[in-house]
PDB file of N, CA, C and O in Angstrom:
ATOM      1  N   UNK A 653       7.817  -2.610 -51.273  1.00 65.00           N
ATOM      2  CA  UNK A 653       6.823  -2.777 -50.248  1.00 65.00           C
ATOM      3  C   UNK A 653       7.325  -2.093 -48.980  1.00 65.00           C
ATOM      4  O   UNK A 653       8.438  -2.385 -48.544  1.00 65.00           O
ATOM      5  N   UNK A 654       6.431  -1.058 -48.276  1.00 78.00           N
ATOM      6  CA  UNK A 654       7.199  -0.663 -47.129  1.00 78.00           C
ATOM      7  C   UNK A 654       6.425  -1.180 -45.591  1.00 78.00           C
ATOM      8  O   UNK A 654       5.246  -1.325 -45.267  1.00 78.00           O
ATOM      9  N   UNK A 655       7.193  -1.287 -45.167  1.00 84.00           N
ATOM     10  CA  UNK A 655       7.177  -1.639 -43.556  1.00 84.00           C
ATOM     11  C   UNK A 655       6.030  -0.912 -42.705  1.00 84.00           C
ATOM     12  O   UNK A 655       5.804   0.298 -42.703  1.00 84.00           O
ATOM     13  N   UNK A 656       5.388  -1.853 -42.019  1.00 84.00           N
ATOM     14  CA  UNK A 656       4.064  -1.268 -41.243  1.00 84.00           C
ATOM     15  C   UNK A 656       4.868  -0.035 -40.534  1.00 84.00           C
ATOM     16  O   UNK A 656       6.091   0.044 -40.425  1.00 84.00           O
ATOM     17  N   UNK A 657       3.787   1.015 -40.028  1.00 87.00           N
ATOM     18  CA  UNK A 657       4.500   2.111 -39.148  1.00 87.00           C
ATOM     19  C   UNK A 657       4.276   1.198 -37.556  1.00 87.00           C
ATOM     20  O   UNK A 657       3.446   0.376 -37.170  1.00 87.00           O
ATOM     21  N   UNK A 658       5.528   1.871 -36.914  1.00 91.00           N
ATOM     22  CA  UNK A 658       5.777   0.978 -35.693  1.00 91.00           C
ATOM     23  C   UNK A 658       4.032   1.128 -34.662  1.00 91.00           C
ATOM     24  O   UNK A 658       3.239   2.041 -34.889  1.00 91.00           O
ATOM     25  N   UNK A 659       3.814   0.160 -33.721  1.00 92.00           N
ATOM     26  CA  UNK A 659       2.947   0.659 -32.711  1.00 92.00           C
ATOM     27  C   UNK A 659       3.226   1.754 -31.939  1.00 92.00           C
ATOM     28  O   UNK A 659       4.394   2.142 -31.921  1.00 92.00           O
ATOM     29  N   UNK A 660       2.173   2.492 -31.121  1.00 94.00           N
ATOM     30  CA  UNK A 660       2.277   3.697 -30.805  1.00 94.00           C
ATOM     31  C   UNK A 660       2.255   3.076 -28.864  1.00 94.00           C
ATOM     32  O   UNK A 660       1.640   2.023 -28.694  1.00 94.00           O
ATOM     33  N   UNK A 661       2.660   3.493 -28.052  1.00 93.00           N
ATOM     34  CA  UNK A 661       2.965   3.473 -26.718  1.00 93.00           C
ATOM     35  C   UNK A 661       1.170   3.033 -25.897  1.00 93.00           C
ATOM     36  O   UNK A 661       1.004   2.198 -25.007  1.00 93.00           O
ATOM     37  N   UNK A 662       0.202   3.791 -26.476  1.00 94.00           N
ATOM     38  CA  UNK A 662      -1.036   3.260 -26.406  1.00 94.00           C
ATOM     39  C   UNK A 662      -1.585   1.840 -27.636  1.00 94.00           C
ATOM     40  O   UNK A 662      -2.385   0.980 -27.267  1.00 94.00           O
ATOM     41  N   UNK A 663      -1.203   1.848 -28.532  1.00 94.00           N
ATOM     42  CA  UNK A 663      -1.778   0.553 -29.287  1.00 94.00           C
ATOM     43  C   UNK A 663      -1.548  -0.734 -28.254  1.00 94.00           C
ATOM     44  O   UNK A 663      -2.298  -1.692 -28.071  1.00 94.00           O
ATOM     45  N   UNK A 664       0.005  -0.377 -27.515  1.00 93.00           N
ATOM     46  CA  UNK A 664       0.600  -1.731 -27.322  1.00 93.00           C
ATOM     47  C   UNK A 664      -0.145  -1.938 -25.833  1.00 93.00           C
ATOM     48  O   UNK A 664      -0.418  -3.067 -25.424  1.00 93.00           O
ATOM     49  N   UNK A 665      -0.401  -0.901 -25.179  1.00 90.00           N
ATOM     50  CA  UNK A 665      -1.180  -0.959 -23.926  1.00 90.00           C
ATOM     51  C   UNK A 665      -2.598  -1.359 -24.193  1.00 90.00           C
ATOM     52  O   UNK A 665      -3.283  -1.675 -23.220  1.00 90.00           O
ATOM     53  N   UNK A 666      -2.966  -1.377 -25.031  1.00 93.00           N
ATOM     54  CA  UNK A 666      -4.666  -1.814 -25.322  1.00 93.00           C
ATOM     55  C   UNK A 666      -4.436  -3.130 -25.697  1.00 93.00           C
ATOM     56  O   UNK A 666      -5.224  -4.016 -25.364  1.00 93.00           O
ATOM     57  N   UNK A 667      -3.501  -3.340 -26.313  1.00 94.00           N
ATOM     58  CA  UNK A 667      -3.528  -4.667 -26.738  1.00 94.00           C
ATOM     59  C   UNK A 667      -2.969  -5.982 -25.671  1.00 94.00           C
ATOM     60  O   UNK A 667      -2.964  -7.188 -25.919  1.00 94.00           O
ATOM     61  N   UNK A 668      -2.543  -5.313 -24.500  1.00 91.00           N
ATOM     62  CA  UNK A 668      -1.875  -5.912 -23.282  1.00 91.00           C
ATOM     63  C   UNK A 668      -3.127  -6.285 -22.596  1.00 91.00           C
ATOM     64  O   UNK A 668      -4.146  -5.620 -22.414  1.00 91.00           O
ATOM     65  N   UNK A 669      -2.726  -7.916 -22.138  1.00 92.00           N
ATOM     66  CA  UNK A 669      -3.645  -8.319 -20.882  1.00 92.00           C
ATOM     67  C   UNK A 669      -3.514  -8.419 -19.923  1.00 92.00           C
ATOM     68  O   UNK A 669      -2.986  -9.471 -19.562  1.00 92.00           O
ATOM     69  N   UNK A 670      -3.883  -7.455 -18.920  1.00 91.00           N
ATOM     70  CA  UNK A 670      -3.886  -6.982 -17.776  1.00 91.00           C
ATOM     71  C   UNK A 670      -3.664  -8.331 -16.391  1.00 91.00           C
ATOM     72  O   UNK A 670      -4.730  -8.703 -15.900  1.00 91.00           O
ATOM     73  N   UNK A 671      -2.668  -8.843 -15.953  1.00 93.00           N
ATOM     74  CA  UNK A 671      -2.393  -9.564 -15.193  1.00 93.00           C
ATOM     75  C   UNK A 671      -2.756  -9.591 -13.356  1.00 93.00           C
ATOM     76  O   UNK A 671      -2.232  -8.534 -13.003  1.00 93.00           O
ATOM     77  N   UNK A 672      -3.138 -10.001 -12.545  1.00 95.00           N
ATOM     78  CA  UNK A 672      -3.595  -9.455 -11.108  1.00 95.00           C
ATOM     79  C   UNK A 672      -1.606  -9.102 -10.700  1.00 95.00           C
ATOM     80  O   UNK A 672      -0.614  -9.746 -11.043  1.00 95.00           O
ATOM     81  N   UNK A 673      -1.716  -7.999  -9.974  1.00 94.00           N
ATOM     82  CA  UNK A 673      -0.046  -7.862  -9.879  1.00 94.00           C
ATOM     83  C   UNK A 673       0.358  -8.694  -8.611  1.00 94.00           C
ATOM     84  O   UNK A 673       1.509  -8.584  -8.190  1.00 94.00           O
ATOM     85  N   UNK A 674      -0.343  -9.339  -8.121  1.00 94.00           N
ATOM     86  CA  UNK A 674       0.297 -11.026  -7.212  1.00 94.00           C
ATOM     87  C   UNK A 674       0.601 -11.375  -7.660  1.00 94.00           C
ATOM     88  O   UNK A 674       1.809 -11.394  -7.427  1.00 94.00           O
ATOM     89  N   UNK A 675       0.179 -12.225  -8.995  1.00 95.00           N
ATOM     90  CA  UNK A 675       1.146 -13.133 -10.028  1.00 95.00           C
ATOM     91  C   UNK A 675       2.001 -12.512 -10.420  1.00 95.00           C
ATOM     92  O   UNK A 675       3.099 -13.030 -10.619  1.00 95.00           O
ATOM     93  N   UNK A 676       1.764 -11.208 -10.652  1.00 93.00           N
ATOM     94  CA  UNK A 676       3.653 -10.347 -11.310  1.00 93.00           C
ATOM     95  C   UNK A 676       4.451 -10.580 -10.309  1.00 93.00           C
ATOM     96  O   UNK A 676       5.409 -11.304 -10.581  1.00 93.00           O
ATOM     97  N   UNK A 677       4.369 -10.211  -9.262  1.00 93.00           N
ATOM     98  CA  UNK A 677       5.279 -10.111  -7.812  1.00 93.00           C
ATOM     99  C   UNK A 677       5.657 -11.847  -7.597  1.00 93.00           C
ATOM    100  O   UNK A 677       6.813 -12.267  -7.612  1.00 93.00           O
ATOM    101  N   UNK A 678       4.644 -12.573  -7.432  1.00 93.00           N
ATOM    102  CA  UNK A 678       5.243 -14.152  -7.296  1.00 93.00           C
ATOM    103  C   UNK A 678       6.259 -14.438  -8.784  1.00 93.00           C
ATOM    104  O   UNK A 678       7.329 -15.047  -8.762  1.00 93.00           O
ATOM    105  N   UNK A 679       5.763 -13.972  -9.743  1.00 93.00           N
ATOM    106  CA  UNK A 679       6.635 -14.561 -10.976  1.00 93.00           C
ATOM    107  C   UNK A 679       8.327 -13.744 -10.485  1.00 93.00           C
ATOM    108  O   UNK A 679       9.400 -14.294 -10.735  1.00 93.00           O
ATOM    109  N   UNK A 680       8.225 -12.538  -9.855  1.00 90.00           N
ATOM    110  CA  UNK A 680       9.566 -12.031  -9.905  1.00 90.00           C
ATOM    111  C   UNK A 680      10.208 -12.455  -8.363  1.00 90.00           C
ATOM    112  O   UNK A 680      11.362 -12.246  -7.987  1.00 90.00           O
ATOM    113  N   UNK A 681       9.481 -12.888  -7.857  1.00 89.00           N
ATOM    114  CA  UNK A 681      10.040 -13.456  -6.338  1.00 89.00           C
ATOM    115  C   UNK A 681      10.116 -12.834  -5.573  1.00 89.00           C
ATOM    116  O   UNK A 681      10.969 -13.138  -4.740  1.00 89.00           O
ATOM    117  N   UNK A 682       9.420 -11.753  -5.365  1.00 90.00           N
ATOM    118  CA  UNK A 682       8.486 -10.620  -4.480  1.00 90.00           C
ATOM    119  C   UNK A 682       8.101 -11.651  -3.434  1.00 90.00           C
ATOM    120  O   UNK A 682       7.707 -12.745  -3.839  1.00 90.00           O
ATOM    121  N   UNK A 683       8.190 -11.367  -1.859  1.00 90.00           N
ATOM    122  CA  UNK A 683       7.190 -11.885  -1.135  1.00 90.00           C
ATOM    123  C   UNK A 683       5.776 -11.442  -0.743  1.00 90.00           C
ATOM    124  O   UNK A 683       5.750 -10.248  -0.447  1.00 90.00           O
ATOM    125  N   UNK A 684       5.135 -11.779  -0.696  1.00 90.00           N
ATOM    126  CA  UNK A 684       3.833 -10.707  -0.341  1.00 90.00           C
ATOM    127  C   UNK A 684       4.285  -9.782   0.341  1.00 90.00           C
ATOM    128  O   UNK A 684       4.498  -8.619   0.001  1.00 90.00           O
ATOM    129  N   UNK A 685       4.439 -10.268   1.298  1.00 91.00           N
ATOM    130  CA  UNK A 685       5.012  -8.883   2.689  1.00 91.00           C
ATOM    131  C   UNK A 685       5.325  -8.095   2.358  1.00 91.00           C
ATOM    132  O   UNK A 685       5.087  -7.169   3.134  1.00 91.00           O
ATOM    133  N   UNK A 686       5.924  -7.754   1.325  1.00 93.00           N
ATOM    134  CA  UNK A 686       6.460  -6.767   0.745  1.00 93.00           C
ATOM    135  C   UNK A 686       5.772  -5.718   0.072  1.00 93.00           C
ATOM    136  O   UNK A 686       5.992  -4.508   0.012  1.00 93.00           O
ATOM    137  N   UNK A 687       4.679  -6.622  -0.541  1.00 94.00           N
ATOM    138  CA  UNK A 687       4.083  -5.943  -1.661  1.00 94.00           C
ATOM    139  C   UNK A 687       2.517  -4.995  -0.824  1.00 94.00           C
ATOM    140  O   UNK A 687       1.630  -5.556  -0.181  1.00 94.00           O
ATOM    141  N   UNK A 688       2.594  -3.838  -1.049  1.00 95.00           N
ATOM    142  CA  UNK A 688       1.323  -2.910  -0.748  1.00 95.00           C
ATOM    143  C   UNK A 688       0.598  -3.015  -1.859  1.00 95.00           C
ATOM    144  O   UNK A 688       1.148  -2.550  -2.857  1.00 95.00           O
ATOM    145  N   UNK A 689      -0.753  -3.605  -2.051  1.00 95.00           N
ATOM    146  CA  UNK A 689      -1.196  -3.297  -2.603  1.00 95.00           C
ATOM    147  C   UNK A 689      -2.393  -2.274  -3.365  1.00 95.00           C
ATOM    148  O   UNK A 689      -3.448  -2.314  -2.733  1.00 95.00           O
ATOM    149  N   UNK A 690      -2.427  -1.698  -4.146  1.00 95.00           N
ATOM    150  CA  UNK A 690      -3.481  -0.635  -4.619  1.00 95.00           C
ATOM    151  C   UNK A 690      -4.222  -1.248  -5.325  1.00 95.00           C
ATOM    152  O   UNK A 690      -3.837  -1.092  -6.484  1.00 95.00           O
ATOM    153  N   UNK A 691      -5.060  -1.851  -5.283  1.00 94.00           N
ATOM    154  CA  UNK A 691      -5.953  -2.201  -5.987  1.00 94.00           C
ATOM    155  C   UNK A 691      -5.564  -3.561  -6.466  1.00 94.00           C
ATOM    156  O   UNK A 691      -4.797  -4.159  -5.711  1.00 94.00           O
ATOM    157  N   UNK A 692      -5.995  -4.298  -7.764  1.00 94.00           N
ATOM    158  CA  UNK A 692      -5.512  -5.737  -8.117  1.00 94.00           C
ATOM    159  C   UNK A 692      -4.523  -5.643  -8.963  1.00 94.00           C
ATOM    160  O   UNK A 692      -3.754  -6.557  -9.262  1.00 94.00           O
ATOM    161  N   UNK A 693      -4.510  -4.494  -9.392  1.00 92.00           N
ATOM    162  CA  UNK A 693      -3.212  -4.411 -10.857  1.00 92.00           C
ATOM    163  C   UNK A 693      -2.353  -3.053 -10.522  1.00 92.00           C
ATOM    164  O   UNK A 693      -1.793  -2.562 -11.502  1.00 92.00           O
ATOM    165  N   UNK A 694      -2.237  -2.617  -9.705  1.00 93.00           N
ATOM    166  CA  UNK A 694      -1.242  -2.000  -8.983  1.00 93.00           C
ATOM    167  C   UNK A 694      -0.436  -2.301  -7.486  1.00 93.00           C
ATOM    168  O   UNK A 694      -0.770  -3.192  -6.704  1.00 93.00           O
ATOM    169  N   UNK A 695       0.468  -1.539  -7.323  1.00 94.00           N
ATOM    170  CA  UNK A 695       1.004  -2.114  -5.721  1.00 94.00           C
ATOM    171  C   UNK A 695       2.675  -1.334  -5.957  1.00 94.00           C
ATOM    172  O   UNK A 695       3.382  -1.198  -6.955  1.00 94.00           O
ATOM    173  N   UNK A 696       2.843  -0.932  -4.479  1.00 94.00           N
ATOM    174  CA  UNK A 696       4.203  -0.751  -4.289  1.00 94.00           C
ATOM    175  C   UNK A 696       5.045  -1.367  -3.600  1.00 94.00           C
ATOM    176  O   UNK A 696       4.336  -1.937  -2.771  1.00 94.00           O
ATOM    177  N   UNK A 697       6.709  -1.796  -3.258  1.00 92.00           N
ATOM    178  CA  UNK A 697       7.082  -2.743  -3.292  1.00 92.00           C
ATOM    179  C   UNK A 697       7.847  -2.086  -2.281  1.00 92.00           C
ATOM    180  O   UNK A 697       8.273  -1.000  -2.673  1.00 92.00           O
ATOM    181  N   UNK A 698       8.172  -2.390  -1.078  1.00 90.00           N
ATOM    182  CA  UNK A 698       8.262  -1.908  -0.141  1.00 90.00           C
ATOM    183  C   UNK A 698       9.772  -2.500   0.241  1.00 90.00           C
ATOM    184  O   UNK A 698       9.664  -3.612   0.757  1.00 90.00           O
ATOM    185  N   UNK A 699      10.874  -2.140   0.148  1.00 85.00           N
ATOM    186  CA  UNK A 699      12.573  -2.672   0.097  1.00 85.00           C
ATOM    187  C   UNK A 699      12.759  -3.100   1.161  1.00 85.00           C
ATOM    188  O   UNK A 699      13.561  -4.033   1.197  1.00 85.00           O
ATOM    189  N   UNK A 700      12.206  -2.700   2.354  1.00 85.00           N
ATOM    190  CA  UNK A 700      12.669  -2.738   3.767  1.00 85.00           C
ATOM    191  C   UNK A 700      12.368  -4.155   3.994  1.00 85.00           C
ATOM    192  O   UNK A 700      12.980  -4.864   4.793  1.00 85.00           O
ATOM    193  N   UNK A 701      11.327  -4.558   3.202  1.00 87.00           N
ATOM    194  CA  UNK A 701      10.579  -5.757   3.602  1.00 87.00           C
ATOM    195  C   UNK A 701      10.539  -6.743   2.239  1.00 87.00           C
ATOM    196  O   UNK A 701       9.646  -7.196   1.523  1.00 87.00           O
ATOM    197  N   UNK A 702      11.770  -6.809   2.275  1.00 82.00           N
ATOM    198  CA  UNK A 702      12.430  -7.635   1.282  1.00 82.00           C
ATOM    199  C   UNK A 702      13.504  -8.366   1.854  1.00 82.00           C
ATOM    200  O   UNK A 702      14.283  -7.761   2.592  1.00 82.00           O
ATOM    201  N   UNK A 703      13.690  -9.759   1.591  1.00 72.00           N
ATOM    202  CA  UNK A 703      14.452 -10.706   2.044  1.00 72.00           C
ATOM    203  C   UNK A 703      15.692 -10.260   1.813  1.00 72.00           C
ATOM    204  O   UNK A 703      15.773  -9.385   0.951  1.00 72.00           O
ATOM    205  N   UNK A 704      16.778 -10.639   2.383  1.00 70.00           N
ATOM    206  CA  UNK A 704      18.458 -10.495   3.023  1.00 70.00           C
ATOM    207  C   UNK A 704      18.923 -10.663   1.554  1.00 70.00           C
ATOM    208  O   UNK A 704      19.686  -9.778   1.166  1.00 70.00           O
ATOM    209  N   UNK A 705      18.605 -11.633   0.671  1.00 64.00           N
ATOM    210  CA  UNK A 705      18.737 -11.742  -0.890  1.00 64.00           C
ATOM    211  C   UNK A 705      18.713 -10.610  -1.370  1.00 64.00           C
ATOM    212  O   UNK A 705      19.707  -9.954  -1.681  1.00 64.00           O
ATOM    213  N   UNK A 706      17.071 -10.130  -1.520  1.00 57.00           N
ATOM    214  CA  UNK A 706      16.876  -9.001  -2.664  1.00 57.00           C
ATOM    215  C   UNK A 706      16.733  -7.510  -1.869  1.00 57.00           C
ATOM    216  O   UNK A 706      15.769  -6.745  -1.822  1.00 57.00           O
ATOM    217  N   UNK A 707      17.736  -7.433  -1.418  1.00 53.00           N
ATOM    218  CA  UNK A 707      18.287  -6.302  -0.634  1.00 53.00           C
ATOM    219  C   UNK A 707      18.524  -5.016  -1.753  1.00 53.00           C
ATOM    220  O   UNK A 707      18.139  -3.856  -1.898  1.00 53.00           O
ATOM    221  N   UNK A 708      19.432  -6.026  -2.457  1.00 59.00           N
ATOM    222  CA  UNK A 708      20.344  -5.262  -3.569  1.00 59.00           C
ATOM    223  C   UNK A 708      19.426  -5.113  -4.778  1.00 59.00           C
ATOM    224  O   UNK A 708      18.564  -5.918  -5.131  1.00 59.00           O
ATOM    225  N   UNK A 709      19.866  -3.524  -5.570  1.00 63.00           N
ATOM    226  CA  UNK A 709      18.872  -3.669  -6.527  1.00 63.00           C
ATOM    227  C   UNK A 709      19.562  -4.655  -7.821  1.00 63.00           C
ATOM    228  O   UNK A 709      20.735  -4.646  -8.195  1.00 63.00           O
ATOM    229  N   UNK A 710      18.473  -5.454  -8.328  1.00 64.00           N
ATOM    230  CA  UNK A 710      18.864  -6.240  -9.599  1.00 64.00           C
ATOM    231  C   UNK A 710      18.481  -5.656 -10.932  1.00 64.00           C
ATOM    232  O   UNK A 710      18.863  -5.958 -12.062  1.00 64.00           O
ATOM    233  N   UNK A 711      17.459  -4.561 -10.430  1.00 68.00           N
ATOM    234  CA  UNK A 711      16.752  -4.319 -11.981  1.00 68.00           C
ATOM    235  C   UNK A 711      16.686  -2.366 -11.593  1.00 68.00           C
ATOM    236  O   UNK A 711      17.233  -1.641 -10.763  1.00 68.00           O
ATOM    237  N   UNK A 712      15.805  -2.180 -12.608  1.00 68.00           N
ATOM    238  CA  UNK A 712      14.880  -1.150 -12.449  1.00 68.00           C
ATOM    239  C   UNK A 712      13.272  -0.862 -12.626  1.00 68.00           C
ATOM    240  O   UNK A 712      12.762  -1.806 -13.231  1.00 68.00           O
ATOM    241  N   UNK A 713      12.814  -0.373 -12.460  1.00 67.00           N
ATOM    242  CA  UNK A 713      11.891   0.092 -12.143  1.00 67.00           C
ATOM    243  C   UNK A 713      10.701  -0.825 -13.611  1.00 67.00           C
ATOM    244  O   UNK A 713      10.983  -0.701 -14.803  1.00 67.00           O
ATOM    245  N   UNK A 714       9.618  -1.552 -13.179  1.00 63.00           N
ATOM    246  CA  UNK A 714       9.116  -2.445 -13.572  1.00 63.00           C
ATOM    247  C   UNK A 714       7.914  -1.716 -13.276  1.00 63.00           C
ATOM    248  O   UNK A 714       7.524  -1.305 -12.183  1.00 63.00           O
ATOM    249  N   UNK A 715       7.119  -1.565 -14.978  1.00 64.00           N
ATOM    250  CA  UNK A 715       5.610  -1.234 -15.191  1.00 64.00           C
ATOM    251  C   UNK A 715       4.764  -1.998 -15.313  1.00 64.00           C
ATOM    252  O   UNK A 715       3.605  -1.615 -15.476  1.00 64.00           O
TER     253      UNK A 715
END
């Protein structure tokens, strides 16, 4: 028996439910202030205006 072929980079994006990106930013501990937003499911995250904490980077770059 062989193994499904993997999902393709679009299957997995269609099949994703689109979240408002406030709740992304509150779930990661983003303050608003920070966050510019573009629309409801986009936004850029503005470092300067990030708390004395998350100064430093912890991650990378989050789609």
């Amino acid at each position: 028996m062989s193994e499904p072929a993997p999902l393709t980079d679009l299957e997995i994006a269609r099949r994703a439910a689109l979240q408002p990106i406030a709740r992304i930013a509150r779930a990661a501990g983003i303050p608003e202030e920070a966050v510019d937003f573009y629309g409801r499911y986009k936004a850029k995250i503005d470092p300067a205006r990030l708390g004395p904490d998350q100064s430093e980077p912890r991650g990378k770059v989050v789609l």
